[in-house]
mmCIF file of C-alpha atoms in Angstrom:
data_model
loop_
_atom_site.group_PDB
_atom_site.id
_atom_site.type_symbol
_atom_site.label_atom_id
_atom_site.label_comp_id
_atom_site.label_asym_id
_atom_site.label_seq_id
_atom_site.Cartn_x
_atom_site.Cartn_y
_atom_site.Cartn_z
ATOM 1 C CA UNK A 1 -43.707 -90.565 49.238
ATOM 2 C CA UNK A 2 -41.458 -91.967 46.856
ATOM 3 C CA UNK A 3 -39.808 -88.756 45.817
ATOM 4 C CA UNK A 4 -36.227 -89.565 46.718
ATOM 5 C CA UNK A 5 -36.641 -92.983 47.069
ATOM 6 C CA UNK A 6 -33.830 -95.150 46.171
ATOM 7 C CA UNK A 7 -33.533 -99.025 46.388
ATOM 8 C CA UNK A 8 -30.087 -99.183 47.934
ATOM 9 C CA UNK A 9 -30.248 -96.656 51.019
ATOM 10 C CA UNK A 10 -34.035 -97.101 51.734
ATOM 11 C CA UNK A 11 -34.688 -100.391 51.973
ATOM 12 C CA UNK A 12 -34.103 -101.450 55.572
ATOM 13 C CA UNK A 13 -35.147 -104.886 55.125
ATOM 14 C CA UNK A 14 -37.248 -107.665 53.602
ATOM 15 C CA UNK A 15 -39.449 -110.530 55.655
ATOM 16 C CA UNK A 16 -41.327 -113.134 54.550
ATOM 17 C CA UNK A 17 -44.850 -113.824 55.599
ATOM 18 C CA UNK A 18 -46.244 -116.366 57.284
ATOM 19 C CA UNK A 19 -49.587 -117.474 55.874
ATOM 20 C CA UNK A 20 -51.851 -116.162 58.398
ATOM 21 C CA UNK A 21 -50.279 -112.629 57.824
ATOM 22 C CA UNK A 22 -51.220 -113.145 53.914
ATOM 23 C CA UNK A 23 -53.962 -114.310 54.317
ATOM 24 C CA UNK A 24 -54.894 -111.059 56.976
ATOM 25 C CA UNK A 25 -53.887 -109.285 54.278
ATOM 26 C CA UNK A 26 -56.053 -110.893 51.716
ATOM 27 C CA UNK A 27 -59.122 -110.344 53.732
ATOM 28 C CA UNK A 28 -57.919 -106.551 54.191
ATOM 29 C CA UNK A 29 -57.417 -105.913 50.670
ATOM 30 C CA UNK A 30 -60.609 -107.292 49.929
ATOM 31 C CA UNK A 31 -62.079 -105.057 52.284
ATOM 32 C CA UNK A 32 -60.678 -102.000 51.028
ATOM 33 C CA UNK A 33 -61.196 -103.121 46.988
ATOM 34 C CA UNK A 34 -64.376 -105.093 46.251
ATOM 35 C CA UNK A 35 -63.721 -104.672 42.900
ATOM 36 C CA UNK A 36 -60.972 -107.136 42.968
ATOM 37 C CA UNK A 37 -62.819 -110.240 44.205
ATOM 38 C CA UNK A 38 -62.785 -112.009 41.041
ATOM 39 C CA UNK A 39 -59.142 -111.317 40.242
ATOM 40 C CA UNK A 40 -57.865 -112.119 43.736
ATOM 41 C CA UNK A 41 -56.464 -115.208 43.065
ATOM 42 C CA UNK A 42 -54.405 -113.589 39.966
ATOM 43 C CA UNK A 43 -53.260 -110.842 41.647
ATOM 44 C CA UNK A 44 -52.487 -112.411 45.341
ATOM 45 C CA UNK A 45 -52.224 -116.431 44.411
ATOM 46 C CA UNK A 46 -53.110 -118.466 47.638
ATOM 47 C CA UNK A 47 -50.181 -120.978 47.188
ATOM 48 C CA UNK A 48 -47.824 -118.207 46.612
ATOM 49 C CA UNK A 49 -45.197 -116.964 48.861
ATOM 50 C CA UNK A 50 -45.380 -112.984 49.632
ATOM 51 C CA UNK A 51 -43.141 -110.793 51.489
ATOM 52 C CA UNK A 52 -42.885 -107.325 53.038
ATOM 53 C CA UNK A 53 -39.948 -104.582 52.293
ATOM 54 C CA UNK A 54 -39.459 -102.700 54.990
ATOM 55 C CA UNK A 55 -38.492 -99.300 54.219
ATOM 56 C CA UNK A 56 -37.505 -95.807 55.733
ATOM 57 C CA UNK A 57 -40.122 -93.392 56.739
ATOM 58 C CA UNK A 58 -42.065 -96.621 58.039
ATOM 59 C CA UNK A 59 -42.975 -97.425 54.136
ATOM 60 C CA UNK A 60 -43.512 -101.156 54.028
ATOM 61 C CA UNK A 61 -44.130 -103.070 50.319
ATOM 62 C CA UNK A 62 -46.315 -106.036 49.379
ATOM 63 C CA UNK A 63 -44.014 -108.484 47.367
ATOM 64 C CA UNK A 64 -45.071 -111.887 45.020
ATOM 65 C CA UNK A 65 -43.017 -114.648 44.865
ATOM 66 C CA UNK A 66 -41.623 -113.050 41.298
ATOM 67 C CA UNK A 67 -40.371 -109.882 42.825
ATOM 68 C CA UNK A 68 -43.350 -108.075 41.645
ATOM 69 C CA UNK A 69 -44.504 -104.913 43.821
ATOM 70 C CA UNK A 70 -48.215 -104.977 43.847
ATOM 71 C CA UNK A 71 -49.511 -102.881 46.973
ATOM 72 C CA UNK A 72 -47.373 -99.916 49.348
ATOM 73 C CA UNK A 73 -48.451 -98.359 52.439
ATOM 74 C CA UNK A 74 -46.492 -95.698 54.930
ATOM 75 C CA UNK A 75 -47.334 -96.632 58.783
ATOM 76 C CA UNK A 76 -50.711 -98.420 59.077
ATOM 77 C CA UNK A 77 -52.474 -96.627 56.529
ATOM 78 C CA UNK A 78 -54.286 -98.344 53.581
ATOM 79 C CA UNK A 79 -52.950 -100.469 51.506
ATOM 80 C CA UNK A 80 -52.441 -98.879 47.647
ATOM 81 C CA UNK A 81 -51.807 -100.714 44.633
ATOM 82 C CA UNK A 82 -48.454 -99.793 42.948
ATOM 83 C CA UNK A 83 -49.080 -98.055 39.151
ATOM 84 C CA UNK A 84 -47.419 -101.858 37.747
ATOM 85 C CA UNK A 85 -50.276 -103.556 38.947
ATOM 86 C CA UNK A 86 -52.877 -100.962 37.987
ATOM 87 C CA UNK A 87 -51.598 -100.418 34.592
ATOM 88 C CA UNK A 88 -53.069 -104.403 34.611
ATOM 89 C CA UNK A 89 -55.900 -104.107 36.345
ATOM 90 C CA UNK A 90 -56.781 -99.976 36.000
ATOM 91 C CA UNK A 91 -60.898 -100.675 37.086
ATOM 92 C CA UNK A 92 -60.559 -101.349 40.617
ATOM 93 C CA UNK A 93 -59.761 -97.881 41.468
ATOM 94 C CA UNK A 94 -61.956 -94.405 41.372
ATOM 95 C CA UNK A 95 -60.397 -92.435 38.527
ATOM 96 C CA UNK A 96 -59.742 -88.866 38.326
ATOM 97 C CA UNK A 97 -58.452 -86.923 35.814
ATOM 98 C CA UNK A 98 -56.363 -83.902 35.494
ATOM 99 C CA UNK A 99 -55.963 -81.630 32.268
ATOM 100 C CA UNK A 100 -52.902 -81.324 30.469
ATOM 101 C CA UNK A 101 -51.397 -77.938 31.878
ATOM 102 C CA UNK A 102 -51.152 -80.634 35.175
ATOM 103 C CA UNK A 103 -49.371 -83.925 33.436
ATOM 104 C CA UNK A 104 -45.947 -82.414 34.194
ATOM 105 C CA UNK A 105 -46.389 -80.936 37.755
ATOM 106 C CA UNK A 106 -48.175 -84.722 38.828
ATOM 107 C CA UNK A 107 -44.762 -86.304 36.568
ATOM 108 C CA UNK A 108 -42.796 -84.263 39.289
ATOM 109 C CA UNK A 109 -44.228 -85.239 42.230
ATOM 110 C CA UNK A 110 -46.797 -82.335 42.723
ATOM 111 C CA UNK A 111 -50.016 -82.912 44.510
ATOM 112 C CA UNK A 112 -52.989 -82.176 42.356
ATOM 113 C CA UNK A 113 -54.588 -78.873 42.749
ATOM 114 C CA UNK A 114 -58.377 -78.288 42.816
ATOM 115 C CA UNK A 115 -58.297 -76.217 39.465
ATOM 116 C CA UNK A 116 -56.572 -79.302 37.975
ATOM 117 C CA UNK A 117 -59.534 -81.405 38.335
ATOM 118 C CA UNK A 118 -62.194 -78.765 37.443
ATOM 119 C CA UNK A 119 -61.395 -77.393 34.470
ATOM 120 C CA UNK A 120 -62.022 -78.470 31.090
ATOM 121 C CA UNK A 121 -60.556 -81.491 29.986
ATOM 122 C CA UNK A 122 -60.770 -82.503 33.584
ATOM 123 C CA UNK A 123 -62.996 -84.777 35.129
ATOM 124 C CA UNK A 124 -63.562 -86.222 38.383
ATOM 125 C CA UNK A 125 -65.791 -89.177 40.101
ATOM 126 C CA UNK A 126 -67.682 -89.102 42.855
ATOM 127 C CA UNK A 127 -65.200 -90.101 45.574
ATOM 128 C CA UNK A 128 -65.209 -89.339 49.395
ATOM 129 C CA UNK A 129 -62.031 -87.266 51.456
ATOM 130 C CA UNK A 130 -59.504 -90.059 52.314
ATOM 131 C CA UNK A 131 -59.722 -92.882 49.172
ATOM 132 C CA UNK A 132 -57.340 -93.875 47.057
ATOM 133 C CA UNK A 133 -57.787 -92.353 43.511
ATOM 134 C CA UNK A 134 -55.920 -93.617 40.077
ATOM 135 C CA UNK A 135 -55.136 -90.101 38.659
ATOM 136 C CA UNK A 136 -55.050 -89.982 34.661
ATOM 137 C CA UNK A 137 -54.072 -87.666 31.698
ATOM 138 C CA UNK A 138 -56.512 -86.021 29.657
ATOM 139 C CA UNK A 139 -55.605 -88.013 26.435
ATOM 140 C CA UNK A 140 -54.359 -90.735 27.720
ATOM 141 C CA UNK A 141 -54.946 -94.575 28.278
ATOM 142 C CA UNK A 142 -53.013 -95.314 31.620
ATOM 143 C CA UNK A 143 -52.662 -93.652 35.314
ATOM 144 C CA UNK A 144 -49.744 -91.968 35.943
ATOM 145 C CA UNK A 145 -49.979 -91.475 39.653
ATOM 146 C CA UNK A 146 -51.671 -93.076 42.897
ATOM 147 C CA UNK A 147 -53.199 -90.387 45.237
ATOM 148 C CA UNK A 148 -55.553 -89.871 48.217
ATOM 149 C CA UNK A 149 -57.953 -87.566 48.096
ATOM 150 C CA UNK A 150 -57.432 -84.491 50.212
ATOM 151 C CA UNK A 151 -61.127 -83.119 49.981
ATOM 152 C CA UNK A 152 -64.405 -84.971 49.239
ATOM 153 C CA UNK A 153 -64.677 -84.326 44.961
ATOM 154 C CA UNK A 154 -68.229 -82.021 45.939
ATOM 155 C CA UNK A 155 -65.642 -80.099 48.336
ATOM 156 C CA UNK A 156 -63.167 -79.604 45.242
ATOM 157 C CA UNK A 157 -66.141 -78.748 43.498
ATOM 158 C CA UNK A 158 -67.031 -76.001 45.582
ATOM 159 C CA UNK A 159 -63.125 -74.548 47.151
ATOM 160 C CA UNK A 160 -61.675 -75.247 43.729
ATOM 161 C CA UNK A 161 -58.158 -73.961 45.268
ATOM 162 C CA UNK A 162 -55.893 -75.699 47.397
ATOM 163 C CA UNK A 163 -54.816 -79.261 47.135
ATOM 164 C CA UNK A 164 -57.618 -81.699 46.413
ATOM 165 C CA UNK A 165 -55.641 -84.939 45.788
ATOM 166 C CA UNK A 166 -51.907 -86.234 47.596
ATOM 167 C CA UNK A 167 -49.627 -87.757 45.220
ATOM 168 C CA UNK A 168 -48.652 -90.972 46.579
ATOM 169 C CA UNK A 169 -46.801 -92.998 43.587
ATOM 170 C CA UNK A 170 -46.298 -91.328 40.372
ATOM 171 C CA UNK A 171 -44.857 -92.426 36.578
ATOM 172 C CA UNK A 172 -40.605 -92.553 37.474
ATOM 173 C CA UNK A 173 -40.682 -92.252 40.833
ATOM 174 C CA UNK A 174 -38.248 -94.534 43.036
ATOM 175 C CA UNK A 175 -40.903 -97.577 43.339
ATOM 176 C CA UNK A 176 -41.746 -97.318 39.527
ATOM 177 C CA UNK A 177 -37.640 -97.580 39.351
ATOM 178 C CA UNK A 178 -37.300 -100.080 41.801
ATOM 179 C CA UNK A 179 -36.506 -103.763 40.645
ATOM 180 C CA UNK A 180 -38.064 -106.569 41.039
ATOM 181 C CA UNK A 181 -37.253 -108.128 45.258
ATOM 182 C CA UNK A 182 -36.366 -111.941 44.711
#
């Protein structure tokens, strides 16, 4: 998604929202993560001001009144939380993990490939076709991509070929380059 994204030619432009639309947001975010109810107000402060960049490829970005990046989404699909703001809060998402032979194809941009997450040094949770995943590194502390998963993980189980997760937003990519929006 952010492959060849680059801050000067894809942004199209940036709006700020009113506080019904944040607060819409809220709610929806809330829906989608449960497991950020307690950290809400650190994450999406109620007396902040937020705003939306509006990208190419109908990408739009979730902005705090720092410049911070904290959630992306392409048309009206779900909101996901940029790798910043997971490297701060890295619970709230389903984890998956990928061996080593797979660190520098997912580094790249490569979706993640069914024998990726089942062989040894793998490991995968329980997670339904469609949710957003935090893939990690076997041997390491922090995500280094943001993916949806393309089969159930019982389905990746069983196929172990194909893709089984979409890489979203990975380490270096254009929104990990991007700058903070003031």
């Amino acid at each position: 998604m952010f492959k060849k994204f680059d801050e000067k030619e894809s942004v199209s432009g940036v709006q700020q929202l009113k506080s019904s639309v944040q607060k819409g947001i809220r709610t929806k975010l809330l829906e989608q993560f449960p497991h950020i109810e307690q950290y809400v107000d650190l994450i999406l402060p109620k007396k902040d001001a937020f705003k939306i960049i509006r990208c190419h490829d109908h990408i739009e970005i979730l902005v705090n009144g720092n410049g911070d990046h904290l959630f992306f989404r392409q048309r009206d699909g779900p909101w996901m939380p940029s790798l910043r703001l997971l490297h701060k809060f890295p619970f709230f998402l389903p984890m998956e993990q990928v061996d080593k032979g797979a660190i520098r194809f997912v580094l790249s941009g490569a979706n993640i490939m069914c024998p990726g997450l089942t062989s040894p040094g793998a490991c995968m949770t329980p997670a339904e076709k469609g949710t957003i995943v935090a893939i990690m590194a076997e041997g390491k502390q922090h995500a280094l991509a943001i993916g949806m998963t393309f089969l159930s993980s019982d389905d990746i189980l069983k196929v172990n070929k194909g893709v089984g997760v979409e890489n979203c937003h990975y380490l270096n990519d254009g929104l990990w380059q991007m700058k903070p929006c003031k």
